[in-house]
């Protein structure tokens, strides 16, 4: 996921207010946000180490998208795509238990080695999840994963994209993501569905800043395509199914135009980033809003509705 630190400074007050209002309408309130980054690991939908006999589990791993980070409350929230997906799955299976291992700021390296979030009796997010999967073998129905965005997130700044930085980040994802998926698959066995997502391109919001920004937005899609190809390869090497979030966000579609309140006619890929993330609001933030997290949850749900 490529972020932009200078995407919409030129937005007029009316447009910015309209988009901010749209994003805030669906955002979780501070009361629903996690009180601390690591709290979700021990109390979100149950203790990781406990065994509920007869229960089935949905295990989620990932970065800040997996824990529903929202910039308006500066915290993780229950708006995350795993939470929204779980709510749908639980309607069909009231006994299903969601165990979240997600960690804001996680990279492929920290997911493997740790260093950001603390996990009881485990050195990293991956180690904690592997321990849980191994200890509940045959009881886990679903494993979801998003990781890799933070490997390249710091490669966009006030002077544009640092291609060397992005290429290095993508290479690291290509090397380390298969290590993550293989360990999860070995620990969980053949019963669970394993589904991982690729990413939308928040740098598309640079389109709003004028001709230079539009050129940068177009260039970002080439990089995003390479990044998502590395993710797809890493997932499929271990038999993970792909939740194609990039396709749902129409990342490479500059041709079709849609009308966005406060902004007028925009390419559909830019419009989706403005409607489903915080990039085109005064927060200028790469994270999905509540509506966007719901869209991502829907992508996972459609994968699960397909027969294996």
mmCIF file of C-alpha atoms in Angstrom:
data_model
loop_
_atom_site.group_PDB
_atom_site.id
_atom_site.type_symbol
_atom_site.label_atom_id
_atom_site.label_comp_id
_atom_site.label_asym_id
_atom_site.label_seq_id
_atom_site.Cartn_x
_atom_site.Cartn_y
_atom_site.Cartn_z
ATOM 1 C CA UNK A 1 0.000 0.000 0.000
ATOM 2 C CA UNK A 2 1.629 3.221 -1.138
ATOM 3 C CA UNK A 3 0.846 6.254 0.981
ATOM 4 C CA UNK A 4 0.911 9.903 0.014
ATOM 5 C CA UNK A 5 1.909 12.703 2.374
ATOM 6 C CA UNK A 6 0.846 15.482 0.009
ATOM 7 C CA UNK A 7 -2.238 14.219 -1.725
ATOM 8 C CA UNK A 8 -5.005 16.748 -1.131
ATOM 9 C CA UNK A 9 -3.641 19.922 0.391
ATOM 10 C CA UNK A 10 -5.334 21.772 -2.482
ATOM 11 C CA UNK A 11 -8.833 20.516 -1.541
ATOM 12 C CA UNK A 12 -11.319 23.292 -0.942
ATOM 13 C CA UNK A 13 -13.057 23.517 2.415
ATOM 14 C CA UNK A 14 -16.447 22.365 1.103
ATOM 15 C CA UNK A 15 -15.074 19.256 -0.584
ATOM 16 C CA UNK A 16 -12.885 18.339 2.381
ATOM 17 C CA UNK A 17 -15.758 18.793 4.808
ATOM 18 C CA UNK A 18 -18.094 16.686 2.672
ATOM 19 C CA UNK A 19 -15.638 13.797 2.453
ATOM 20 C CA UNK A 20 -14.691 14.019 6.120
ATOM 21 C CA UNK A 21 -18.370 13.881 7.058
ATOM 22 C CA UNK A 22 -18.925 10.842 4.847
ATOM 23 C CA UNK A 23 -15.990 9.034 6.434
ATOM 24 C CA UNK A 24 -16.937 9.969 9.995
ATOM 25 C CA UNK A 25 -20.514 8.789 9.518
ATOM 26 C CA UNK A 26 -19.418 5.176 9.392
ATOM 27 C CA UNK A 27 -16.418 5.340 11.699
ATOM 28 C CA UNK A 28 -16.345 3.591 15.042
ATOM 29 C CA UNK A 29 -16.614 5.841 18.067
ATOM 30 C CA UNK A 30 -13.784 6.180 20.589
ATOM 31 C CA UNK A 31 -15.797 4.040 22.974
ATOM 32 C CA UNK A 32 -15.467 1.049 20.652
ATOM 33 C CA UNK A 33 -11.786 1.525 19.961
ATOM 34 C CA UNK A 34 -9.180 -0.688 21.567
ATOM 35 C CA UNK A 35 -7.708 1.034 24.608
ATOM 36 C CA UNK A 36 -4.178 -0.077 23.790
ATOM 37 C CA UNK A 37 -2.431 -1.530 20.788
ATOM 38 C CA UNK A 38 -1.683 -4.849 22.425
ATOM 39 C CA UNK A 39 -4.978 -5.207 24.272
ATOM 40 C CA UNK A 40 -6.711 -6.711 21.278
ATOM 41 C CA UNK A 41 -4.356 -9.678 21.286
ATOM 42 C CA UNK A 42 -5.486 -10.894 24.704
ATOM 43 C CA UNK A 43 -9.132 -9.841 24.945
ATOM 44 C CA UNK A 44 -10.560 -9.457 21.436
ATOM 45 C CA UNK A 45 -12.996 -12.370 21.023
ATOM 46 C CA UNK A 46 -11.364 -14.529 23.675
ATOM 47 C CA UNK A 47 -8.028 -15.587 25.080
ATOM 48 C CA UNK A 48 -5.551 -16.977 22.552
ATOM 49 C CA UNK A 49 -4.365 -19.748 24.788
ATOM 50 C CA UNK A 50 -7.746 -21.081 25.874
ATOM 51 C CA UNK A 51 -9.364 -24.096 24.264
ATOM 52 C CA UNK A 52 -13.140 -24.062 23.832
ATOM 53 C CA UNK A 53 -14.132 -27.691 23.365
ATOM 54 C CA UNK A 54 -16.468 -28.060 20.423
ATOM 55 C CA UNK A 55 -15.850 -24.513 19.275
ATOM 56 C CA UNK A 56 -14.620 -23.554 15.839
ATOM 57 C CA UNK A 57 -12.305 -20.647 15.210
ATOM 58 C CA UNK A 58 -11.654 -17.868 12.754
ATOM 59 C CA UNK A 59 -8.031 -16.700 13.111
ATOM 60 C CA UNK A 60 -7.007 -13.332 11.651
ATOM 61 C CA UNK A 61 -3.483 -11.978 11.200
ATOM 62 C CA UNK A 62 -2.220 -8.767 9.687
ATOM 63 C CA UNK A 63 -1.270 -5.142 9.976
ATOM 64 C CA UNK A 64 -3.401 -2.126 10.934
ATOM 65 C CA UNK A 65 -6.118 -3.000 8.421
ATOM 66 C CA UNK A 66 -6.731 -6.247 10.313
ATOM 67 C CA UNK A 67 -7.394 -4.347 13.547
ATOM 68 C CA UNK A 68 -9.468 -1.535 12.046
ATOM 69 C CA UNK A 69 -7.226 1.447 12.683
ATOM 70 C CA UNK A 70 -9.098 4.746 12.241
ATOM 71 C CA UNK A 71 -7.290 8.099 12.235
ATOM 72 C CA UNK A 72 -10.235 10.097 13.585
ATOM 73 C CA UNK A 73 -9.911 8.256 16.919
ATOM 74 C CA UNK A 74 -6.218 7.400 16.471
ATOM 75 C CA UNK A 75 -6.884 3.837 17.558
ATOM 76 C CA UNK A 76 -7.775 0.336 16.484
ATOM 77 C CA UNK A 77 -11.536 -0.250 16.270
ATOM 78 C CA UNK A 78 -14.131 -2.936 15.688
ATOM 79 C CA UNK A 79 -14.640 -1.571 12.163
ATOM 80 C CA UNK A 80 -11.891 -3.858 10.826
ATOM 81 C CA UNK A 81 -12.561 -6.146 7.888
ATOM 82 C CA UNK A 82 -12.056 -9.281 10.074
ATOM 83 C CA UNK A 83 -14.649 -7.964 12.548
ATOM 84 C CA UNK A 84 -17.127 -7.213 9.787
ATOM 85 C CA UNK A 85 -16.462 -10.566 8.132
ATOM 86 C CA UNK A 86 -16.808 -12.349 11.476
ATOM 87 C CA UNK A 87 -20.177 -10.682 12.111
ATOM 88 C CA UNK A 88 -21.453 -12.171 8.854
ATOM 89 C CA UNK A 89 -19.980 -15.611 9.509
ATOM 90 C CA UNK A 90 -21.335 -15.700 13.057
ATOM 91 C CA UNK A 91 -24.898 -15.312 11.791
ATOM 92 C CA UNK A 92 -24.536 -18.724 10.170
ATOM 93 C CA UNK A 93 -22.456 -20.230 12.963
ATOM 94 C CA UNK A 94 -23.185 -18.653 16.372
ATOM 95 C CA UNK A 95 -20.525 -20.860 17.978
ATOM 96 C CA UNK A 96 -17.705 -19.482 15.811
ATOM 97 C CA UNK A 97 -14.993 -17.675 17.809
ATOM 98 C CA UNK A 98 -12.789 -14.973 16.297
ATOM 99 C CA UNK A 99 -9.183 -14.848 17.504
ATOM 100 C CA UNK A 100 -7.339 -11.726 16.320
ATOM 101 C CA UNK A 101 -3.539 -11.536 16.240
ATOM 102 C CA UNK A 102 -3.319 -8.352 14.133
ATOM 103 C CA UNK A 103 -0.797 -5.621 14.918
ATOM 104 C CA UNK A 104 -0.717 -2.046 13.623
ATOM 105 C CA UNK A 105 2.588 -1.184 11.965
ATOM 106 C CA UNK A 106 3.528 -4.795 11.300
ATOM 107 C CA UNK A 107 5.832 -5.621 8.384
ATOM 108 C CA UNK A 108 6.665 -9.067 7.071
ATOM 109 C CA UNK A 109 9.891 -8.889 9.078
ATOM 110 C CA UNK A 110 8.251 -7.937 12.377
ATOM 111 C CA UNK A 111 5.470 -10.466 11.840
ATOM 112 C CA UNK A 112 8.184 -13.126 11.748
ATOM 113 C CA UNK A 113 10.588 -11.742 14.358
ATOM 114 C CA UNK A 114 8.443 -9.494 16.566
ATOM 115 C CA UNK A 115 9.266 -6.090 17.986
ATOM 116 C CA UNK A 116 6.019 -4.112 17.714
ATOM 117 C CA UNK A 117 3.203 -5.869 19.591
ATOM 118 C CA UNK A 118 3.607 -8.134 22.603
ATOM 119 C CA UNK A 119 2.149 -11.650 22.644
ATOM 120 C CA UNK A 120 1.925 -13.891 25.724
ATOM 121 C CA UNK A 121 4.452 -16.727 25.505
ATOM 122 C CA UNK A 122 5.371 -15.900 21.895
ATOM 123 C CA UNK A 123 8.034 -13.721 20.322
ATOM 124 C CA UNK A 124 5.980 -12.513 17.358
ATOM 125 C CA UNK A 125 2.572 -12.407 15.734
ATOM 126 C CA UNK A 126 3.478 -15.351 13.533
ATOM 127 C CA UNK A 127 4.781 -17.414 16.462
ATOM 128 C CA UNK A 128 1.620 -16.695 18.467
ATOM 129 C CA UNK A 129 -0.649 -17.663 15.581
ATOM 130 C CA UNK A 130 1.348 -20.811 14.823
ATOM 131 C CA UNK A 131 1.117 -21.814 18.479
ATOM 132 C CA UNK A 132 -2.639 -21.310 18.453
ATOM 133 C CA UNK A 133 -3.155 -23.183 15.181
ATOM 134 C CA UNK A 134 -1.047 -26.090 16.360
ATOM 135 C CA UNK A 135 -2.878 -26.228 19.680
ATOM 136 C CA UNK A 136 -6.314 -26.119 18.038
ATOM 137 C CA UNK A 137 -5.630 -28.328 15.042
ATOM 138 C CA UNK A 138 -8.870 -29.467 13.449
ATOM 139 C CA UNK A 139 -10.887 -26.707 15.156
ATOM 140 C CA UNK A 140 -9.868 -23.751 12.971
ATOM 141 C CA UNK A 141 -12.193 -23.106 10.068
ATOM 142 C CA UNK A 142 -10.679 -19.952 8.577
ATOM 143 C CA UNK A 143 -7.362 -18.066 8.565
ATOM 144 C CA UNK A 144 -7.140 -14.591 6.981
ATOM 145 C CA UNK A 145 -4.013 -12.542 6.375
ATOM 146 C CA UNK A 146 -2.951 -9.112 5.196
ATOM 147 C CA UNK A 147 0.719 -8.139 5.382
ATOM 148 C CA UNK A 148 3.290 -6.243 3.350
ATOM 149 C CA UNK A 149 1.878 -2.715 3.134
ATOM 150 C CA UNK A 150 4.258 -1.352 5.751
ATOM 151 C CA UNK A 151 7.225 -2.756 3.833
ATOM 152 C CA UNK A 152 6.634 -0.040 1.234
ATOM 153 C CA UNK A 153 4.535 2.518 3.104
ATOM 154 C CA UNK A 154 7.495 4.735 3.950
ATOM 155 C CA UNK A 155 8.629 4.967 0.336
ATOM 156 C CA UNK A 156 6.335 7.856 -0.570
ATOM 157 C CA UNK A 157 7.035 11.366 0.691
ATOM 158 C CA UNK A 158 6.916 15.040 -0.141
ATOM 159 C CA UNK A 159 9.176 14.537 -3.161
ATOM 160 C CA UNK A 160 7.182 11.614 -4.567
ATOM 161 C CA UNK A 161 7.907 7.907 -4.708
ATOM 162 C CA UNK A 162 11.323 6.546 -3.792
ATOM 163 C CA UNK A 163 11.530 3.736 -6.336
ATOM 164 C CA UNK A 164 14.667 2.143 -4.870
ATOM 165 C CA UNK A 165 12.993 2.000 -1.455
ATOM 166 C CA UNK A 166 9.816 0.499 -2.931
ATOM 167 C CA UNK A 167 11.718 -2.096 -4.938
ATOM 168 C CA UNK A 168 13.602 -3.172 -1.817
ATOM 169 C CA UNK A 169 10.351 -3.448 0.133
ATOM 170 C CA UNK A 170 8.695 -5.511 -2.588
ATOM 171 C CA UNK A 171 11.696 -7.847 -2.735
ATOM 172 C CA UNK A 172 11.451 -8.376 1.020
ATOM 173 C CA UNK A 173 7.753 -9.206 0.733
ATOM 174 C CA UNK A 174 8.506 -11.672 -2.056
ATOM 175 C CA UNK A 175 11.049 -13.436 0.172
ATOM 176 C CA UNK A 176 9.291 -13.332 3.545
ATOM 177 C CA UNK A 177 5.596 -13.727 2.741
ATOM 178 C CA UNK A 178 6.065 -17.373 1.643
ATOM 179 C CA UNK A 179 7.827 -18.037 4.958
ATOM 180 C CA UNK A 180 4.776 -16.705 6.800
ATOM 181 C CA UNK A 181 2.185 -18.572 4.755
ATOM 182 C CA UNK A 182 4.121 -21.849 4.864
ATOM 183 C CA UNK A 183 4.405 -21.768 8.652
ATOM 184 C CA UNK A 184 0.713 -21.020 9.032
ATOM 185 C CA UNK A 185 -0.244 -23.803 6.667
ATOM 186 C CA UNK A 186 1.975 -26.346 8.399
ATOM 187 C CA UNK A 187 0.561 -25.437 11.815
ATOM 188 C CA UNK A 188 -3.076 -25.329 10.764
ATOM 189 C CA UNK A 189 -3.157 -28.360 8.512
ATOM 190 C CA UNK A 190 -5.540 -28.959 5.646
ATOM 191 C CA UNK A 191 -8.875 -28.191 7.289
ATOM 192 C CA UNK A 192 -8.979 -24.358 7.413
ATOM 193 C CA UNK A 193 -9.653 -22.074 4.492
ATOM 194 C CA UNK A 194 -6.595 -19.836 4.113
ATOM 195 C CA UNK A 195 -7.302 -16.474 2.472
ATOM 196 C CA UNK A 196 -4.930 -13.523 2.080
ATOM 197 C CA UNK A 197 -5.531 -10.143 0.494
ATOM 198 C CA UNK A 198 -3.656 -7.832 -1.821
ATOM 199 C CA UNK A 199 -3.884 -4.045 -1.419
ATOM 200 C CA UNK A 200 -5.542 -0.988 -2.846
ATOM 201 C CA UNK A 201 -3.346 1.953 -3.888
ATOM 202 C CA UNK A 202 -3.984 5.015 -1.677
ATOM 203 C CA UNK A 203 -1.431 7.052 -3.655
ATOM 204 C CA UNK A 204 -4.108 7.387 -6.322
ATOM 205 C CA UNK A 205 -5.462 10.287 -4.254
ATOM 206 C CA UNK A 206 -2.550 12.348 -5.621
ATOM 207 C CA UNK A 207 -4.757 12.679 -8.719
ATOM 208 C CA UNK A 208 -6.645 15.477 -6.947
ATOM 209 C CA UNK A 209 -3.609 17.766 -6.780
ATOM 210 C CA UNK A 210 -3.342 18.477 -10.517
ATOM 211 C CA UNK A 211 -1.330 17.355 -13.548
ATOM 212 C CA UNK A 212 1.833 16.425 -11.644
ATOM 213 C CA UNK A 213 -0.165 14.476 -9.098
ATOM 214 C CA UNK A 214 -2.082 12.725 -11.857
ATOM 215 C CA UNK A 215 1.165 11.589 -13.433
ATOM 216 C CA UNK A 216 2.364 10.320 -10.062
ATOM 217 C CA UNK A 217 -0.934 8.502 -9.517
ATOM 218 C CA UNK A 218 -0.548 6.726 -12.849
ATOM 219 C CA UNK A 219 3.037 5.765 -12.028
ATOM 220 C CA UNK A 220 1.971 4.432 -8.641
ATOM 221 C CA UNK A 221 -0.315 1.877 -10.278
ATOM 222 C CA UNK A 222 2.643 0.269 -12.063
ATOM 223 C CA UNK A 223 4.402 -0.114 -8.736
ATOM 224 C CA UNK A 224 1.221 -1.308 -7.027
ATOM 225 C CA UNK A 225 0.781 -3.985 -9.702
ATOM 226 C CA UNK A 226 4.310 -5.278 -9.066
ATOM 227 C CA UNK A 227 3.751 -5.208 -5.311
ATOM 228 C CA UNK A 228 0.469 -7.114 -5.530
ATOM 229 C CA UNK A 229 2.010 -9.670 -7.887
ATOM 230 C CA UNK A 230 4.600 -10.441 -5.195
ATOM 231 C CA UNK A 231 1.831 -10.830 -2.628
ATOM 232 C CA UNK A 232 -0.213 -13.084 -4.887
ATOM 233 C CA UNK A 233 2.781 -15.321 -5.570
ATOM 234 C CA UNK A 234 3.609 -15.564 -1.870
ATOM 235 C CA UNK A 235 0.053 -16.509 -0.987
ATOM 236 C CA UNK A 236 -0.477 -19.086 -3.675
ATOM 237 C CA UNK A 237 2.806 -20.871 -3.046
ATOM 238 C CA UNK A 238 1.268 -22.142 0.185
ATOM 239 C CA UNK A 239 -2.239 -22.673 -1.118
ATOM 240 C CA UNK A 240 -3.744 -19.445 0.203
ATOM 241 C CA UNK A 241 -6.701 -18.167 -1.779
ATOM 242 C CA UNK A 242 -6.570 -14.556 -2.942
ATOM 243 C CA UNK A 243 -8.997 -11.869 -1.800
ATOM 244 C CA UNK A 244 -8.461 -9.505 -4.713
ATOM 245 C CA UNK A 245 -9.029 -6.170 -2.990
ATOM 246 C CA UNK A 246 -7.044 -4.338 -5.660
ATOM 247 C CA UNK A 247 -9.496 -5.472 -8.326
ATOM 248 C CA UNK A 248 -12.534 -4.461 -6.276
ATOM 249 C CA UNK A 249 -10.985 -1.007 -5.816
ATOM 250 C CA UNK A 250 -10.506 -0.935 -9.636
ATOM 251 C CA UNK A 251 -6.893 0.093 -9.006
ATOM 252 C CA UNK A 252 -5.803 0.259 -12.648
ATOM 253 C CA UNK A 253 -9.010 1.755 -14.107
ATOM 254 C CA UNK A 254 -8.471 5.382 -15.060
ATOM 255 C CA UNK A 255 -10.932 5.088 -17.965
ATOM 256 C CA UNK A 256 -14.335 4.898 -16.339
ATOM 257 C CA UNK A 257 -15.546 8.068 -14.632
ATOM 258 C CA UNK A 258 -17.877 8.446 -11.647
ATOM 259 C CA UNK A 259 -19.213 11.453 -9.782
ATOM 260 C CA UNK A 260 -18.059 11.985 -6.195
ATOM 261 C CA UNK A 261 -19.887 14.579 -4.046
ATOM 262 C CA UNK A 262 -17.670 17.575 -3.460
ATOM 263 C CA UNK A 263 -15.085 16.448 -6.021
ATOM 264 C CA UNK A 264 -16.991 16.027 -9.270
ATOM 265 C CA UNK A 265 -16.069 13.522 -11.975
ATOM 266 C CA UNK A 266 -13.135 11.258 -11.140
ATOM 267 C CA UNK A 267 -11.616 8.071 -12.554
ATOM 268 C CA UNK A 268 -13.292 5.169 -10.796
ATOM 269 C CA UNK A 269 -10.041 4.028 -9.119
ATOM 270 C CA UNK A 270 -9.483 7.486 -7.627
ATOM 271 C CA UNK A 271 -13.135 7.685 -6.614
ATOM 272 C CA UNK A 272 -12.961 4.394 -4.718
ATOM 273 C CA UNK A 273 -9.890 5.517 -2.778
ATOM 274 C CA UNK A 274 -11.680 8.767 -1.903
ATOM 275 C CA UNK A 275 -14.903 7.006 -0.896
ATOM 276 C CA UNK A 276 -13.442 3.997 0.943
ATOM 277 C CA UNK A 277 -10.335 5.424 2.666
ATOM 278 C CA UNK A 278 -9.346 8.562 4.577
ATOM 279 C CA UNK A 279 -6.892 9.771 1.900
ATOM 280 C CA UNK A 280 -9.194 12.435 0.453
ATOM 281 C CA UNK A 281 -10.190 13.946 3.795
ATOM 282 C CA UNK A 282 -8.194 16.367 5.934
ATOM 283 C CA UNK A 283 -6.702 13.332 7.708
ATOM 284 C CA UNK A 284 -4.888 12.361 4.473
ATOM 285 C CA UNK A 285 -4.618 8.851 5.858
ATOM 286 C CA UNK A 286 -4.162 5.591 3.960
ATOM 287 C CA UNK A 287 -6.483 3.459 6.102
ATOM 288 C CA UNK A 288 -9.907 2.299 5.023
ATOM 289 C CA UNK A 289 -12.939 3.933 6.612
ATOM 290 C CA UNK A 290 -15.768 1.812 7.956
ATOM 291 C CA UNK A 291 -17.350 1.557 4.526
ATOM 292 C CA UNK A 292 -14.008 0.563 3.014
ATOM 293 C CA UNK A 293 -13.403 -2.105 5.631
ATOM 294 C CA UNK A 294 -16.845 -3.438 4.769
ATOM 295 C CA UNK A 295 -15.910 -3.569 1.100
ATOM 296 C CA UNK A 296 -12.771 -5.550 1.970
ATOM 297 C CA UNK A 297 -14.795 -7.914 4.166
ATOM 298 C CA UNK A 298 -17.095 -8.461 1.206
ATOM 299 C CA UNK A 299 -14.153 -9.490 -0.976
ATOM 300 C CA UNK A 300 -13.180 -12.150 1.571
ATOM 301 C CA UNK A 301 -16.780 -13.305 1.863
ATOM 302 C CA UNK A 302 -17.070 -13.813 -1.891
ATOM 303 C CA UNK A 303 -13.934 -15.974 -1.814
ATOM 304 C CA UNK A 304 -15.406 -18.096 0.969
ATOM 305 C CA UNK A 305 -18.634 -18.545 -0.958
ATOM 306 C CA UNK A 306 -16.721 -20.213 -3.773
ATOM 307 C CA UNK A 307 -16.188 -23.921 -3.533
ATOM 308 C CA UNK A 308 -12.617 -25.041 -3.007
#
